Coordinates of C-alpha atoms and ligand atoms in Angstrom, one line a residue:
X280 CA 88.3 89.1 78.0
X281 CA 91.7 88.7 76.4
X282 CA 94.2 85.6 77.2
X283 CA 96.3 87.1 79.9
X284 CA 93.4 88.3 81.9
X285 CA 91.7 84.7 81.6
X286 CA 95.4 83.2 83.4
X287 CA 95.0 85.8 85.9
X288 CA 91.5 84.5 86.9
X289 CA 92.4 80.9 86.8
X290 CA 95.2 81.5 89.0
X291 CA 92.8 83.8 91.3
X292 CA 90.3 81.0 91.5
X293 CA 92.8 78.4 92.6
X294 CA 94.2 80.6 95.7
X295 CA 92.8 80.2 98.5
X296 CA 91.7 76.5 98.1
X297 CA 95.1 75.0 96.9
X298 CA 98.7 75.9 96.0
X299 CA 100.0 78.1 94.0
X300 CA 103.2 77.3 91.9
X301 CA 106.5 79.0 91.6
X302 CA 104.8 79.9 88.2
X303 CA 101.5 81.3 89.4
X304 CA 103.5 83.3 91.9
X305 CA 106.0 84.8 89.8
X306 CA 103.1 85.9 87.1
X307 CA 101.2 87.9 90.0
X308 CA 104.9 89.6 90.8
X309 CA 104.6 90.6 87.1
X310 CA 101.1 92.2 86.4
X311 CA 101.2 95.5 85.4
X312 CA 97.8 97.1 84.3
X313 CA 95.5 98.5 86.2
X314 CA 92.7 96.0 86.0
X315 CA 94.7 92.9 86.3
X316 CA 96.2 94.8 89.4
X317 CA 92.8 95.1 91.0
X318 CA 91.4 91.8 90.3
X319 CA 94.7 90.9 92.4
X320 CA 93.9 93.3 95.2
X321 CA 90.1 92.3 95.4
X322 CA 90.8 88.7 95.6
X323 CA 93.3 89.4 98.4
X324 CA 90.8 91.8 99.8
X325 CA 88.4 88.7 99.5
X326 CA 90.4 86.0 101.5
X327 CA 91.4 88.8 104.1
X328 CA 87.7 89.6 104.7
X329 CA 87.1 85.0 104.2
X330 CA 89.6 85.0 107.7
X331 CA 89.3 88.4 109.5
X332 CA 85.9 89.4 108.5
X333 CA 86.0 93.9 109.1
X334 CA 88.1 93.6 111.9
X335 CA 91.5 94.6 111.9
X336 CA 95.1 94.6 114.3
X337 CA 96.6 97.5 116.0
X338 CA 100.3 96.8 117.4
X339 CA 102.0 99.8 119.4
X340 CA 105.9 100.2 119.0
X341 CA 108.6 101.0 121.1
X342 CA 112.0 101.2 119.8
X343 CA 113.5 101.2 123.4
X344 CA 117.4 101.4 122.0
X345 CA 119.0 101.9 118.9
X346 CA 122.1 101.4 120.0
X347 CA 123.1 98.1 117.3
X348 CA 126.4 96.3 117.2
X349 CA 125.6 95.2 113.6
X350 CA 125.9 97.1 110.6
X351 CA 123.2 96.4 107.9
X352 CA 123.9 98.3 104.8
X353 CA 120.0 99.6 104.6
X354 CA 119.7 100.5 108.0
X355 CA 119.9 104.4 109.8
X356 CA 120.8 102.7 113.3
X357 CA 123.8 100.2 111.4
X358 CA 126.8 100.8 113.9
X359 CA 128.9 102.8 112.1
X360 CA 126.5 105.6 111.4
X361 CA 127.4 108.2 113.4
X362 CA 124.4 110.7 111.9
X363 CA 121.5 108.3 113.6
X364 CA 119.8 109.6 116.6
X365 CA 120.4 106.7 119.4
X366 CA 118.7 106.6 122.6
X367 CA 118.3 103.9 125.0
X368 CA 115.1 104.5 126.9
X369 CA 114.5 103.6 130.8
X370 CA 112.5 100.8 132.0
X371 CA 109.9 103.4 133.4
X372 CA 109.5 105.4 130.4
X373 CA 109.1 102.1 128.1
X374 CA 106.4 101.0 130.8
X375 CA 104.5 104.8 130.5
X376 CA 104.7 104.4 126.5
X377 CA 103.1 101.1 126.5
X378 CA 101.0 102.4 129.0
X379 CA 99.6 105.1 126.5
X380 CA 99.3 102.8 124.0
X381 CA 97.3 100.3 125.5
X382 CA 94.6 103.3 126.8
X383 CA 94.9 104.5 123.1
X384 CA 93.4 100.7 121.7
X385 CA 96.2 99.0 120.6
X386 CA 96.0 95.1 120.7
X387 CA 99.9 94.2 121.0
X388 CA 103.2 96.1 122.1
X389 CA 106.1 94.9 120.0
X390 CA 109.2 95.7 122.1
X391 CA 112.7 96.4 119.5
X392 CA 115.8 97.4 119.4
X393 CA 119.0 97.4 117.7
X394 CA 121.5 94.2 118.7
X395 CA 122.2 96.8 121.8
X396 CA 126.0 95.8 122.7
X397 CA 124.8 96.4 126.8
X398 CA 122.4 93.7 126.4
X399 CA 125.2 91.0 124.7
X400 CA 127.1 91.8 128.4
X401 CA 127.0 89.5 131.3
X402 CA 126.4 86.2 129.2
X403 CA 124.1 87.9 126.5
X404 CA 121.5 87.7 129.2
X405 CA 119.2 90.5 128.0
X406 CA 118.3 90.7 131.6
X407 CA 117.1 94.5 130.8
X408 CA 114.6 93.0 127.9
X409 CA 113.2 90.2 130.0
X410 CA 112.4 92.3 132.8
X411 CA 110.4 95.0 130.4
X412 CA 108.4 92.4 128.9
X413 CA 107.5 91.7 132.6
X414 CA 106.6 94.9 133.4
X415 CA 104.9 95.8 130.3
X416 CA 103.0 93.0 130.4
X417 CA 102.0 93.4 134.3
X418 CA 101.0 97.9 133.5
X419 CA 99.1 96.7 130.0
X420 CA 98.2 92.6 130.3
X421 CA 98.5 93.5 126.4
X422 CA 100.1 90.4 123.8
X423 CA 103.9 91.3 123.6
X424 CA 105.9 91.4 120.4
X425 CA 110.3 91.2 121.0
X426 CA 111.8 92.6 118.5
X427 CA 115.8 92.5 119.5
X428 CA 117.6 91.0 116.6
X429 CA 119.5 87.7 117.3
X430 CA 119.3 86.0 120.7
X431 CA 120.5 82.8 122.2
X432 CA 117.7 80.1 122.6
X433 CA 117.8 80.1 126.4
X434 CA 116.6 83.8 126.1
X435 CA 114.2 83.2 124.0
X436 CA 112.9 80.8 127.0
X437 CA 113.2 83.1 129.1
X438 CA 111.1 86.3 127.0
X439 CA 108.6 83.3 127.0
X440 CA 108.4 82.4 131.1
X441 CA 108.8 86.8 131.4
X442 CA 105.1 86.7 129.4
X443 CA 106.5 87.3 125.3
X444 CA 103.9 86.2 122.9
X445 CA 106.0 87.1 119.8
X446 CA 109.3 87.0 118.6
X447 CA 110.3 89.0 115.2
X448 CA 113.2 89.1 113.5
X449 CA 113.5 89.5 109.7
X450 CA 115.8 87.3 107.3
X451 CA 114.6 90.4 104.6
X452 CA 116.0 87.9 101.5
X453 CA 116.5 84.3 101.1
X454 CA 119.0 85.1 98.7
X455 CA 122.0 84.4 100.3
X456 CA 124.1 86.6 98.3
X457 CA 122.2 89.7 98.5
X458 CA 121.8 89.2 102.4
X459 CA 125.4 88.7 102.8
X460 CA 125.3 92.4 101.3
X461 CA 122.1 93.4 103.1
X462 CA 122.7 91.9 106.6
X463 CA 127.1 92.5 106.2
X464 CA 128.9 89.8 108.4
X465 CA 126.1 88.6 109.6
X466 CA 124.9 84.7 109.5
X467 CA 122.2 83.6 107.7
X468 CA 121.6 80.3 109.3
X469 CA 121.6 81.8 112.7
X470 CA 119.1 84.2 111.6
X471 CA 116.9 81.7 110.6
X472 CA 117.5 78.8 113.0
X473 CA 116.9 81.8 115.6
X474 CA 113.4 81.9 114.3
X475 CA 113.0 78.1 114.3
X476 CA 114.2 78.0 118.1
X477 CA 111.3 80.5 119.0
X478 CA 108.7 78.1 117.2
X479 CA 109.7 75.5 119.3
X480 CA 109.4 77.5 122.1
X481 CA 106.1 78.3 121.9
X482 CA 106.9 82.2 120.4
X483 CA 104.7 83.2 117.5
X484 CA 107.3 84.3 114.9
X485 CA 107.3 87.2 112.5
X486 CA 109.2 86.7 109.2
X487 CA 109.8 89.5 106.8
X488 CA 111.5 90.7 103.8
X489 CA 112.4 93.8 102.1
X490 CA 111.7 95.2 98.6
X491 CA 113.7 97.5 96.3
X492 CA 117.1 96.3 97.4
X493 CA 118.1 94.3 94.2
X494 CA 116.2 91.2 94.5
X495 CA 114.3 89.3 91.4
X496 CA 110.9 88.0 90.9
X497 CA 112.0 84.8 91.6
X498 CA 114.2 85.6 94.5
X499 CA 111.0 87.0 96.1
X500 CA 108.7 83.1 95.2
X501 CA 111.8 81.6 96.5
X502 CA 111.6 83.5 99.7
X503 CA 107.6 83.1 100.1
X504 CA 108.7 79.3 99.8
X505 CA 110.9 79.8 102.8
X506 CA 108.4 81.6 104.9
X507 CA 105.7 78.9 104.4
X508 CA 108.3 76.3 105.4
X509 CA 109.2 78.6 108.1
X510 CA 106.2 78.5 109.6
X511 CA 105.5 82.3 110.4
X512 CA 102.3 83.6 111.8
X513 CA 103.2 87.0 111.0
X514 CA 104.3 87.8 107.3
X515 CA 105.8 91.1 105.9
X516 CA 107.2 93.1 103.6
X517 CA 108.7 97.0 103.5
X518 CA 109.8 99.0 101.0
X519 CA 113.6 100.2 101.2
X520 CA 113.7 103.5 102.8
X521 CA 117.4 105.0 102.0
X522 CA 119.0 106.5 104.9
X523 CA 121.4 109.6 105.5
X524 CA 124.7 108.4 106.5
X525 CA 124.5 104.6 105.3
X526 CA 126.5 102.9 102.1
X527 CA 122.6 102.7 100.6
X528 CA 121.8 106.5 100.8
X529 CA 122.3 107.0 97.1
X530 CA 119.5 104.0 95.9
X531 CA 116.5 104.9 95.1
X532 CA 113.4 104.0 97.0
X533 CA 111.5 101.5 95.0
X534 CA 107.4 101.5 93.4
X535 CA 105.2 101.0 95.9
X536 CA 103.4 99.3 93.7
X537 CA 105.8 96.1 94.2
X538 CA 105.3 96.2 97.9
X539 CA 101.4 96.2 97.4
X540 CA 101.5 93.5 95.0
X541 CA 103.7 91.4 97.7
X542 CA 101.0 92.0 100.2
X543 CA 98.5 90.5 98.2
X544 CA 100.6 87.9 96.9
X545 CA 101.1 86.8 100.3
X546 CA 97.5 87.5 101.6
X547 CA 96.7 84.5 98.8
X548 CA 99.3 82.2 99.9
X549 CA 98.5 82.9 103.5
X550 CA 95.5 83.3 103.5
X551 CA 95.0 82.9 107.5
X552 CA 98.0 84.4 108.6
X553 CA 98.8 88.3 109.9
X554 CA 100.4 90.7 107.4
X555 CA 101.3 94.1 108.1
X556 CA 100.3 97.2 106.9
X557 CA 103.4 99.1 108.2
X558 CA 103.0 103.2 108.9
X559 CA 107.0 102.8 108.8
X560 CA 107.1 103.2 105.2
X561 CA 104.7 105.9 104.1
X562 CA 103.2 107.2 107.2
X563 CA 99.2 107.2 107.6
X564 CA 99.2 108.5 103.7
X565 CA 100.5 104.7 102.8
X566 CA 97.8 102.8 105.1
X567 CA 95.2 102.5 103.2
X568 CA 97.0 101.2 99.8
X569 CA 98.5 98.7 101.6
X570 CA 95.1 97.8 103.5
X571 CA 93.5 97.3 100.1
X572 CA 95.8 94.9 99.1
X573 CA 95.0 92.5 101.7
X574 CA 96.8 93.6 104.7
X575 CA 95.0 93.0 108.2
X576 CA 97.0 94.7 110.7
X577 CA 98.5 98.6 111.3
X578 CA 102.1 98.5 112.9
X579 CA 104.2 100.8 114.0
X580 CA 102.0 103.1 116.0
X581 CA 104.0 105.3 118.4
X582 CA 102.8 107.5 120.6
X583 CA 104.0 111.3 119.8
X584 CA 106.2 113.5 121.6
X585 CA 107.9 110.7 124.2
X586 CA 111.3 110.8 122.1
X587 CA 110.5 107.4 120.0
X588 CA 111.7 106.6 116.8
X589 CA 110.3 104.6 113.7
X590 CA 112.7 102.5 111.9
X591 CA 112.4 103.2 108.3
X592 CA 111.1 106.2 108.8
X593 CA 112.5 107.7 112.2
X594 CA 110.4 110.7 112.4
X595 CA 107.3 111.1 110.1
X596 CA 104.1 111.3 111.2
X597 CA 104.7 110.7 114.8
X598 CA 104.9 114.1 116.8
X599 CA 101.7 115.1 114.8
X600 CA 100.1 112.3 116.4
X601 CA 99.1 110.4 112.5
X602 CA 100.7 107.0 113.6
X603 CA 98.3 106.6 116.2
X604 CA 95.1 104.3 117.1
X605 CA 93.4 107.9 117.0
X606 CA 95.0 108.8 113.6
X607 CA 94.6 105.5 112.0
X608 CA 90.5 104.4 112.8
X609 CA 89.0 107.1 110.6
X610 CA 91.2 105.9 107.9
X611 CA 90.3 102.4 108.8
X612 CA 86.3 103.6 109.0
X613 CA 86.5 104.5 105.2
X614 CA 87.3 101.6 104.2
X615 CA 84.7 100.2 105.4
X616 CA 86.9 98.2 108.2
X617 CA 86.9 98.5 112.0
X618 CA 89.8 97.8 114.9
X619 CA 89.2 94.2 116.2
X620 CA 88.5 93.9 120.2
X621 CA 91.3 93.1 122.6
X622 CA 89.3 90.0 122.9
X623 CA 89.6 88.9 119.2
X624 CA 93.3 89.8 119.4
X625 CA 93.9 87.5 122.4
X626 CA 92.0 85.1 121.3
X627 CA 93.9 84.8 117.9
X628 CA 96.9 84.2 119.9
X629 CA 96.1 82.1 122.5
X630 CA 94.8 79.4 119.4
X631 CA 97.8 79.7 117.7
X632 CA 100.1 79.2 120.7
X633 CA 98.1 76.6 122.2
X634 CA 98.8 75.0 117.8
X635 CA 102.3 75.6 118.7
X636 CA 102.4 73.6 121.9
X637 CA 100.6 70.7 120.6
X638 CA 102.9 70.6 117.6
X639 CA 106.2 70.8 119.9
X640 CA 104.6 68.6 122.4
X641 CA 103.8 65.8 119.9
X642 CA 107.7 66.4 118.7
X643 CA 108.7 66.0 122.1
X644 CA 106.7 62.9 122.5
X645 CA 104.2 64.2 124.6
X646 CA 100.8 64.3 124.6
X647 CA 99.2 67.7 125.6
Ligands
SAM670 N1 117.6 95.1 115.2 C1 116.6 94.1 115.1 C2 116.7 93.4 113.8 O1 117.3 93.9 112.9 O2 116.1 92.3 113.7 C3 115.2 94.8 115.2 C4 115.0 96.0 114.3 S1 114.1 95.4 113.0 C5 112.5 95.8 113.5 C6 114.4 96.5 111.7 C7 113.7 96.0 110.5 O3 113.2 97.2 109.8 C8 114.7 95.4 109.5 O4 114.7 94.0 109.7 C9 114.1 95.8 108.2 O5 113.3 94.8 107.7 C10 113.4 97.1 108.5 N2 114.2 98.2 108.0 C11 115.3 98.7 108.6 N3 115.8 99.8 107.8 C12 115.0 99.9 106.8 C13 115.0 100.8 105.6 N4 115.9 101.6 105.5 N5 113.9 100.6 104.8 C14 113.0 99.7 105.0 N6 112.9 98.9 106.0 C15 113.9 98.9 106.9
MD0_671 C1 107.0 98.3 111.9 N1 108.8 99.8 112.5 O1 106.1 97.6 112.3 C2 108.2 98.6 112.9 C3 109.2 97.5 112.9 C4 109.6 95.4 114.3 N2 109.0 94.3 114.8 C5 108.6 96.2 113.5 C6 109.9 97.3 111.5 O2 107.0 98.8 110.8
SF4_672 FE1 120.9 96.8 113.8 FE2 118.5 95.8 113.2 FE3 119.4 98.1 112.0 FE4 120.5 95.8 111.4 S1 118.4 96.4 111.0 S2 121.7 97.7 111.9 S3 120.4 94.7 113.3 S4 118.9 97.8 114.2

């Protein structure tokens, strides 16, 4: 066994029972052979199985607008594209999709859309959002999952008294230069106090960054650093996608192999937490990859032919019925791996909300 494989393995060992360093983190963004690579993946594989045992999540989405008033240099829906295909879906046809998708399996619905400027109206009240997640959660009784960009706090309390489990919204870098070029005109701070608003509202919160869009091995610790003190339940990460029509349709999509090394980077940091194995980025073809690194649950399952779009990737896979609970178990099967129950699903988040509410009620001075 030469020297560098020897650091691996010390740094393997430690994960899992106590921090890593900047250091350690930063040599597992590096690794570049093939064995080193799936030493990595196996260990990750390892603490994922140490949580979760065989079982993994299914979340449904339904991108119920992409209308956006923002204009994120990465993303197809950013305002001033006017090649994207924009819909804004009716409360009824939201409530049939999630409908479908509970009967298909799935364990959560995550409701998104763009910053739609309709829901900003009447005192950014989002009055259309908080009713869905009332009526989505009355036709499915399924774990919900908002995913509408930037919100005042007293919405968030209200997504949470309407029945929202989740709220995700993604700072994508912690580099505050390259989000000021990634998220244009938008505010950092907002974005993240946004998050820290939701904790203390009893939301579970889903952080996530992107990869390929010009950020640095140390950028990437840095922003693992953040998310820890962040708090998330949910962590992520996606590969760029260039879109048609946006200032970033000329880059190049990045290796995948630096999204599945993030994956099981973060698997080892948080060990106990959710990461995603998103369908978004390579359609059912990337699940399993990104499953073998570490990841424990399948997003972005749409039902086909209802209209809906993905967000990276707006159309593959879903009118031929591959991002769906159907198209994803045999995959899941030969891997050994099985869907959790709804029960293990709800169960997982009741515990860490009822976390959440002791830890804001101790803040608060209250005992719970
Ligand atoms: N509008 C809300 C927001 O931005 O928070 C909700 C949409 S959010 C689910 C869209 C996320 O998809 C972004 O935060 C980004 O991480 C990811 N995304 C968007 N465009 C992408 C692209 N071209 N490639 C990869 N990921 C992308
Ligand atoms: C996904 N397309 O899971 C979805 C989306 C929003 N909460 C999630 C990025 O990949
Ligand atoms: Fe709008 Fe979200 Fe796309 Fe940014 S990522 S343009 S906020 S839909």
């Amino acid at each position: 066994m030469d020297h560098t494989l020897s650091n691996l393995d010390r740094i393997l060992q430690k994960a899992g029972t106590r921090s890593l360093t900047r250091k350690d983190v930063e040599y597992l963004l590096k690794i570049d052979t093939s064995d080193q690579l799936e030493l990595l993946f196996e260990a990750a594989r390892h603490l994922r199985d140490r949580y979760f045992g065989k079982k993994i999540f299914l979340y449904g989405f339904v991108y119920f607008s992409t209308f956006c008033r923002n204009d994120c240099a990465f993303c197809y829906y950013r305002r001033s594209n006017d090649r994207s295909y924009r819909y804004r879906k009716s409360a009824d046809e939201v409530i049939a999709a999630a409908e479908r998708l509970a009967e298909s399996g799935v364990h959560l619905i995550d409701l998104t859309s763009g910053e739609d400027p309709l829901m900003y109206q009447d005192d950014n009240c989002h009055s259309f959002l908080i009713d869905l997640i009332e009526g989505v959660k009355k036709h499915t009784g399924l774990s919900i999952m908002v995913s509408p960009g930037v919100v005042a706090d007293d919405v968030l309390q209200a997504f949470v008294s309407a029945g929202a489990d989740w709220y995700a919204c993604y700072q994508e870098t912690y580099n505050r230069e390259l989000f000021r070029n990634l998220r244009l005109h938008q505010d950092y701070d907002l974005r993240y106090i946004t998050k820290k608003q939701a904790l203390n509202r009893g939301l579970l919160v889903e952080e996530g960054i992107l990869c390929g869009v010009g950020e640095t091995v140390s950028d990437l610790a840095f922003s693992f650093e953040m998310m820890k003190e962040l708090g998330a339940h949910q962590v992520r990460v996606m590969s760029f996608v260039p879109q048609q029509g946006t200032p970033m349709e000329g880059r190049s999509t990045p290796s995948r192999l630096n999204e599945l090394k993030i994956i099981a980077v973060l698997r080892l940091l948080f060990p106990d937490r959710l990461i995603p194995a998103s369908l978004d980025v390579d359609g059912i073809t990337g699940l399993r990859s990104r499953i073998e690194a570490g990841a424990n649950v399948v997003t972005s399952i749409i039902p086909p032919s209802l209209g809906l779009a993905g967000v990276a990737q707006s159309k593959k896979d879903i009118d031929a019925g591959f991002r769906t609970v159907q198209g994803v178990l045999p995959e899941l099967d030969r891997m050994g791996l099985r869907a959790a129950s709804r029960e293990d699903y709800a169960a997982w988040v009741l515990a860490e909300r009822g976390k959440l509410r002791y830890r804001s009620g101790k803040i608060a001075g209250v005992c719970q």
